[in-house]
Coordinates of C-alpha atoms and ligand atoms in Angstrom, one line a residue:
M193 CA -9.3 -0.5 31.9
P194 CA -7.6 -0.1 28.5
L195 CA -4.0 0.1 29.9
T196 CA -1.9 -2.9 30.7
E197 CA -0.5 -3.4 34.2
E198 CA 3.0 -2.5 33.0
Q199 CA 1.7 0.7 31.4
Q200 CA -0.1 1.6 34.6
A201 CA 3.0 1.0 36.7
A202 CA 5.1 3.2 34.4
I203 CA 2.5 6.0 34.6
A204 CA 2.3 5.8 38.4
E205 CA 6.1 6.0 38.5
A206 CA 6.3 9.0 36.2
R207 CA 3.6 10.8 38.1
A208 CA 5.3 10.0 41.5
N209 CA 8.6 11.6 40.4
P210 CA 8.0 15.1 39.1
Q211 CA 11.2 16.8 38.0
P212 CA 12.1 20.5 38.5
T213 CA 12.6 22.1 35.1
L214 CA 13.5 25.4 33.5
R215 CA 11.4 24.6 30.5
A216 CA 8.0 26.2 29.8
V217 CA 5.3 24.5 31.8
A218 CA 1.6 24.9 31.0
P219 CA -0.2 24.3 34.4
G220 CA -3.4 23.2 32.6
M221 CA -1.5 20.5 30.7
E222 CA 0.4 19.2 33.8
A223 CA -3.0 17.9 35.1
W224 CA -3.4 15.8 31.9
M225 CA 0.1 14.4 31.9
H226 CA 0.2 10.6 31.6
A227 CA -3.5 10.3 32.6
A228 CA -5.4 7.9 30.3
I229 CA -8.6 9.5 28.8
P230 CA -11.0 6.7 27.8
V231 CA -12.4 6.9 24.2
L232 CA -14.8 4.4 22.6
D233 CA -15.1 1.0 24.3
H234 CA -11.4 0.1 24.7
G235 CA -9.5 3.2 23.3
L236 CA -7.7 6.0 25.0
I237 CA -5.6 9.0 24.5
R238 CA -2.8 10.0 26.9
V239 CA -0.4 12.9 26.9
V240 CA 3.1 11.5 27.1
D241 CA 4.9 14.8 26.6
Y242 CA 4.6 18.3 25.3
M243 CA 6.7 21.3 24.5
G244 CA 5.7 25.0 24.7
D245 CA 2.7 27.0 25.9
D246 CA 0.9 30.1 24.7
R247 CA 4.0 32.2 25.4
A248 CA 6.1 30.1 23.1
I249 CA 3.8 31.2 20.2
T250 CA 4.0 34.9 21.0
Q251 CA 7.8 34.7 21.7
A252 CA 8.4 33.2 18.2
A253 CA 6.1 35.8 16.6
R254 CA 7.9 38.6 18.3
V255 CA 11.2 37.3 16.9
S256 CA 9.8 37.4 13.4
Y257 CA 8.0 40.8 13.7
G258 CA 10.3 42.5 16.2
A259 CA 9.2 46.0 17.0
G260 CA 6.2 45.5 14.6
T261 CA 4.4 43.7 17.4
K262 CA 4.7 46.5 19.9
H263 CA 1.3 47.9 19.0
V264 CA -0.4 44.6 19.9
S265 CA -1.1 45.1 23.6
S266 CA -1.5 41.5 24.8
D267 CA -0.4 38.0 24.0
E268 CA -4.0 37.0 23.4
G269 CA -4.4 39.8 20.9
L270 CA -1.2 38.7 19.1
I271 CA -2.3 35.1 19.0
R272 CA -5.7 36.0 17.6
Y273 CA -4.0 38.2 15.0
L274 CA -1.7 35.3 13.9
M275 CA -4.7 32.9 13.7
R276 CA -6.8 35.4 11.8
H277 CA -4.1 36.0 9.2
W278 CA -3.0 32.3 8.8
H279 CA 0.5 33.0 10.2
S280 CA 1.1 29.4 11.0
T281 CA 4.8 29.0 12.0
P282 CA 4.6 30.5 15.5
F283 CA 2.1 27.7 16.3
E284 CA 4.6 25.1 15.1
M285 CA 6.8 26.0 18.2
C286 CA 4.5 24.0 20.4
E287 CA 4.4 20.2 20.2
I288 CA 2.5 17.3 21.8
K289 CA 3.1 13.6 22.0
L290 CA 0.1 11.4 22.5
H291 CA -0.3 7.7 23.2
V292 CA -3.4 6.6 21.3
K293 CA -5.2 3.3 21.4
L294 CA -7.7 3.1 18.5
P295 CA -9.4 0.6 16.2
V296 CA -7.5 -0.1 13.0
F297 CA -10.3 1.4 10.7
V298 CA -10.0 4.7 12.7
A299 CA -6.2 4.5 12.5
R300 CA -6.5 4.3 8.7
Q301 CA -8.2 7.6 8.6
W302 CA -5.9 9.1 11.2
I303 CA -2.7 8.1 9.4
R304 CA -3.7 10.2 6.4
H305 CA -2.5 13.2 8.4
R306 CA 1.0 13.1 7.1
T307 CA 2.4 16.0 9.1
A308 CA 2.9 14.0 12.3
N309 CA 5.5 11.5 13.6
V310 CA 4.1 8.0 14.3
N311 CA 5.4 4.9 16.0
E312 CA 2.9 2.0 16.0
Y313 CA 2.6 -1.2 18.0
S314 CA 4.2 -4.0 15.9
A315 CA 1.9 -6.9 15.3
R316 CA 4.9 -8.6 13.6
Y317 CA 6.7 -8.6 16.9
S318 CA 3.9 -8.8 19.5
I319 CA 0.5 -10.5 19.7
L320 CA -2.5 -8.2 19.5
D321 CA -4.9 -8.1 22.4
R322 CA -8.4 -9.6 22.2
E323 CA -10.0 -6.2 22.0
F324 CA -12.5 -5.1 19.3
Y325 CA -14.6 -2.0 18.9
I326 CA -18.2 -2.9 19.1
P327 CA -20.4 0.2 18.7
A328 CA -22.8 1.1 21.5
P329 CA -26.4 0.5 20.4
E330 CA -27.1 4.3 19.9
H331 CA -24.1 4.4 17.4
L332 CA -25.3 1.5 15.3
A333 CA -26.8 3.6 12.5
A334 CA -28.2 2.9 9.1
Q335 CA -26.6 4.2 5.8
S336 CA -27.6 7.9 5.3
A337 CA -30.1 8.4 2.5
V338 CA -28.7 11.9 1.6
N339 CA -25.0 11.5 2.2
N340 CA -23.1 8.6 0.7
Q341 CA -20.3 9.2 3.3
G342 CA -22.5 9.3 6.3
R343 CA -25.0 7.6 8.6
G344 CA -28.6 8.1 9.3
E345 CA -31.1 6.9 11.8
T346 CA -30.1 4.4 14.6
L347 CA -30.9 0.8 13.8
Q348 CA -33.8 -0.6 15.8
G349 CA -35.0 -3.9 17.4
E350 CA -34.3 -7.1 15.7
E351 CA -32.0 -5.6 13.0
A352 CA -29.8 -3.9 15.7
A353 CA -29.6 -7.1 17.7
R354 CA -28.6 -9.1 14.6
V355 CA -25.9 -6.7 13.5
L356 CA -24.4 -6.6 17.1
E357 CA -24.4 -10.4 17.1
I358 CA -22.6 -10.5 13.7
L359 CA -20.0 -8.0 14.9
K360 CA -19.3 -9.8 18.2
G361 CA -19.4 -13.3 16.6
D362 CA -17.1 -12.5 13.7
S363 CA -14.6 -10.7 16.0
T364 CA -14.5 -13.6 18.5
R365 CA -14.2 -16.2 15.8
A366 CA -11.4 -14.2 14.0
Y367 CA -9.4 -13.9 17.3
D368 CA -9.9 -17.5 18.2
N369 CA -8.5 -18.5 14.7
Y370 CA -5.6 -15.9 15.2
E371 CA -4.7 -17.6 18.4
A372 CA -5.1 -21.1 16.9
M373 CA -2.8 -20.2 14.0
L374 CA -0.2 -18.7 16.3
S375 CA -0.2 -21.5 18.8
Q376 CA 3.0 -23.6 18.9
D377 CA 1.3 -26.3 20.9
G378 CA 1.9 -29.4 18.7
Q379 CA 2.5 -27.4 15.6
A380 CA 5.1 -24.9 14.1
G381 CA 2.8 -21.9 14.7
L382 CA 2.2 -19.3 11.9
A383 CA 4.3 -16.2 12.0
R384 CA 2.7 -13.2 13.8
E385 CA 3.2 -11.0 10.7
L386 CA 1.0 -13.4 8.8
A387 CA -1.5 -14.5 11.4
R388 CA -2.7 -10.9 11.9
M389 CA -4.0 -10.6 8.3
N390 CA -7.1 -12.5 9.4
L391 CA -8.1 -10.0 12.0
P392 CA -11.0 -7.5 11.3
A393 CA -10.6 -3.8 11.0
N394 CA -12.2 -3.2 14.4
V395 CA -9.3 -4.7 16.3
Y396 CA -7.4 -2.2 18.4
T397 CA -3.9 -0.9 17.7
Q398 CA -1.8 1.6 19.6
W399 CA 0.7 4.3 18.6
Y400 CA 2.7 7.3 19.8
W401 CA 1.7 10.3 17.7
K402 CA 3.7 13.5 17.9
V403 CA 2.6 16.6 16.1
D404 CA 3.1 20.4 16.3
L405 CA 0.2 22.7 17.2
H406 CA -0.4 24.1 13.8
N407 CA -0.8 20.6 12.2
L408 CA -2.8 19.5 15.3
F409 CA -5.3 22.3 14.7
H410 CA -5.6 21.2 11.1
F411 CA -6.3 17.7 12.2
L412 CA -8.8 18.9 14.8
R413 CA -10.6 21.2 12.3
L414 CA -11.2 18.2 10.0
R415 CA -11.8 15.5 12.6
A416 CA -13.7 17.4 15.3
D417 CA -16.1 18.4 12.6
P418 CA -19.6 17.0 12.3
H419 CA -18.6 15.7 8.8
A420 CA -16.0 13.4 10.3
Q421 CA -17.0 9.9 11.2
Y422 CA -18.1 9.6 14.9
E423 CA -15.4 7.1 15.8
I424 CA -12.6 9.4 14.9
R425 CA -14.5 12.5 16.1
V426 CA -14.6 11.3 19.7
Y427 CA -10.8 11.1 19.7
A428 CA -10.6 14.7 18.2
D429 CA -13.1 15.9 20.8
A430 CA -11.0 14.5 23.6
I431 CA -7.9 16.1 22.3
C432 CA -9.7 19.4 22.1
E433 CA -10.3 19.2 25.8
V434 CA -6.6 18.7 26.4
V435 CA -5.5 21.5 24.0
K436 CA -8.0 23.9 25.6
D437 CA -6.1 23.5 28.9
W438 CA -2.6 23.4 27.4
V439 CA -2.7 26.6 25.2
P440 CA -6.0 28.3 26.3
M441 CA -5.4 31.5 24.2
A442 CA -4.4 29.6 21.0
Y443 CA -7.3 27.2 21.5
G444 CA -9.7 30.1 21.9
A445 CA -8.5 31.7 18.7
F446 CA -8.7 28.4 16.9
E447 CA -12.3 27.8 18.1
D448 CA -13.3 31.3 17.0
Y449 CA -11.5 31.5 13.6
R450 CA -11.6 27.9 12.5
L451 CA -14.0 25.5 14.4
D452 CA -16.9 28.0 14.8
A453 CA -16.1 29.9 11.6
V454 CA -17.5 29.6 8.1
Q455 CA -15.8 30.2 4.8
F456 CA -17.9 32.0 2.2
S457 CA -17.1 31.8 -1.6
G458 CA -17.1 34.9 -3.8
K459 CA -20.6 33.9 -5.0
A460 CA -21.9 33.5 -1.5
M461 CA -20.5 36.9 -0.5
A462 CA -22.3 38.5 -3.5
V463 CA -25.6 36.9 -2.3
L464 CA -25.0 38.2 1.2
R465 CA -24.3 41.7 -0.1
R466 CA -27.5 41.6 -2.2
R467 CA -29.5 40.4 0.8
L468 CA -28.1 43.1 3.0
A469 CA -29.2 45.6 0.4
G470 CA -32.7 44.3 0.8
E471 CA -32.9 42.0 -2.3
V472 CA -34.6 38.6 -2.1
V473 CA -32.2 36.1 -3.7
T474 CA -33.1 32.6 -4.6
Q475 CA -30.8 29.6 -5.4
E476 CA -31.8 30.0 -9.1
D477 CA -30.4 33.5 -9.4
S478 CA -27.5 33.1 -7.0
G479 CA -25.1 31.4 -9.4
M480 CA -24.6 28.7 -6.8
S481 CA -25.4 25.0 -7.3
K482 CA -28.1 23.3 -5.2
G483 CA -25.5 21.7 -3.0
E484 CA -23.6 24.9 -2.5
W485 CA -26.9 26.7 -1.7
R486 CA -27.9 24.1 0.8
E487 CA -24.6 24.5 2.6
F488 CA -24.8 28.3 2.4
E489 CA -28.3 28.3 4.0
G490 CA -27.2 25.8 6.5
A491 CA -24.2 28.0 7.5
L492 CA -26.5 30.9 8.1
G493 CA -28.7 28.7 10.3
Ligands
FAD777 C1 -14.7 14.2 6.2 C2 -13.5 13.6 5.5 C3 -13.7 12.7 4.4 C4 -12.6 12.1 3.8 N1 -12.8 11.2 2.8 C5 -11.8 10.7 2.1 C6 -12.0 9.7 1.1 O1 -13.1 9.4 0.7 N2 -10.9 9.2 0.5 C7 -9.6 9.5 0.8 O2 -8.7 9.0 0.2 N3 -9.4 10.4 1.8 C8 -10.4 11.0 2.5 N4 -10.2 11.9 3.5 C9 -8.8 12.2 3.8 C10 -8.4 13.6 3.3 O3 -8.4 13.6 1.9 C11 -7.0 13.9 3.8 O4 -6.1 12.9 3.3 C12 -6.8 13.9 5.3 O5 -7.9 14.7 5.8 C13 -5.5 14.5 5.7 O6 -5.5 15.9 5.4 P1 -4.2 16.7 4.9 O7 -3.6 16.0 3.8 O8 -4.6 18.1 4.8 O9 -3.3 16.5 6.3 P2 -1.8 16.4 6.4 O10 -1.2 15.2 5.7 O11 -1.5 16.5 7.9 O12 -1.2 17.6 5.7 C14 -1.4 18.9 6.2 C15 -1.2 19.9 5.0 O13 0.2 19.8 4.6 C16 0.3 19.9 3.2 N5 0.9 18.6 2.7 C17 1.2 17.5 3.4 N6 1.8 16.6 2.6 C18 1.8 17.2 1.4 C19 2.3 16.7 0.1 N7 2.8 15.5 0.0 N8 2.2 17.5 -0.9 C20 1.6 18.7 -0.8 N9 1.1 19.2 0.3 C21 1.2 18.4 1.4 C22 -1.1 20.1 2.7 O14 -1.3 21.5 2.6 C23 -2.0 19.6 3.7 O15 -3.3 20.1 3.8 C24 -11.3 12.5 4.1 C25 -11.1 13.4 5.2 C26 -12.2 14.0 5.9 C27 -11.9 14.9 7.0

């Protein structure tokens, strides 16, 4: 279990003492509150707190549009309109705070999303746990031959076994040395802020991450996407399941207009119009590069 005993006790206490509130409550989200959702081999996400629901979005939109929204018959229609027209600020009225436990190399990608508030476990103050991400055999893949930023076929047989052995051995050795340097048994003991520099990037860290729904959707669009690295995508996929229950209307609009949608360039639109008029168009006379053409054909399935 990736939670410490203290964390589990704090969660049990929080769940045992529900408080009556006048604040907006999203019933779907209440079920996720405090529960640890396992991700990767030692990671997790856990909803610590949230603010707002689908109605918070429409409420804010109706303040800004006033009588102009009266013709929109339902909250769902209004939310879909907002998403379709990139009216982002009503979505900023909802917020979520997550406790995330993740390998450091995933944290480096995650932290690039600047529009969130983060508080990370201090490895200057505390000693990191002996927990390292070791990929499951099916995720131990070779370098992709077509995409410099991607992976290809799964490693097989002896090579897979050797790589796993290296990953496990190096992690264990690095942590043994970390402990040996920290030890104050018969020596001064190296400062925690220095001893940590010897740990590999697959060691786990933890943080609290608070973000509004607009910026969370931006994060999810980039990280729940097949182009994102598997190890961050699984976190984004888990968050998607939570958001689906928290703000079902907003998530439905996000799924439709962002996750499942495709953006076409002006050149791509011209090709589509020519094709609809019955013309056979090839990459050579499309005005698109080979790469663009490949992505365009891929988007059309
Ligand atoms: C598949 C993939 C591959 C990637 N590869 C690389 C890579 O090789 N190297 C690399 O360095 N990064 C890489 N990244 C990271 C990427 O470039 C972004 O840094 C990251 O996705 C965060 O996106 P963001 O800046 O839009 O998000 P946020 O920081 O959350 O910002 C959200 C939006 O707010 C606005 N914004 C925020 N801060 C500013 C600012 N200071 N000035 C102006 N506008 C701002 C922008 O409109 C931005 O889109 C990759 C990301 C993905 C998804």
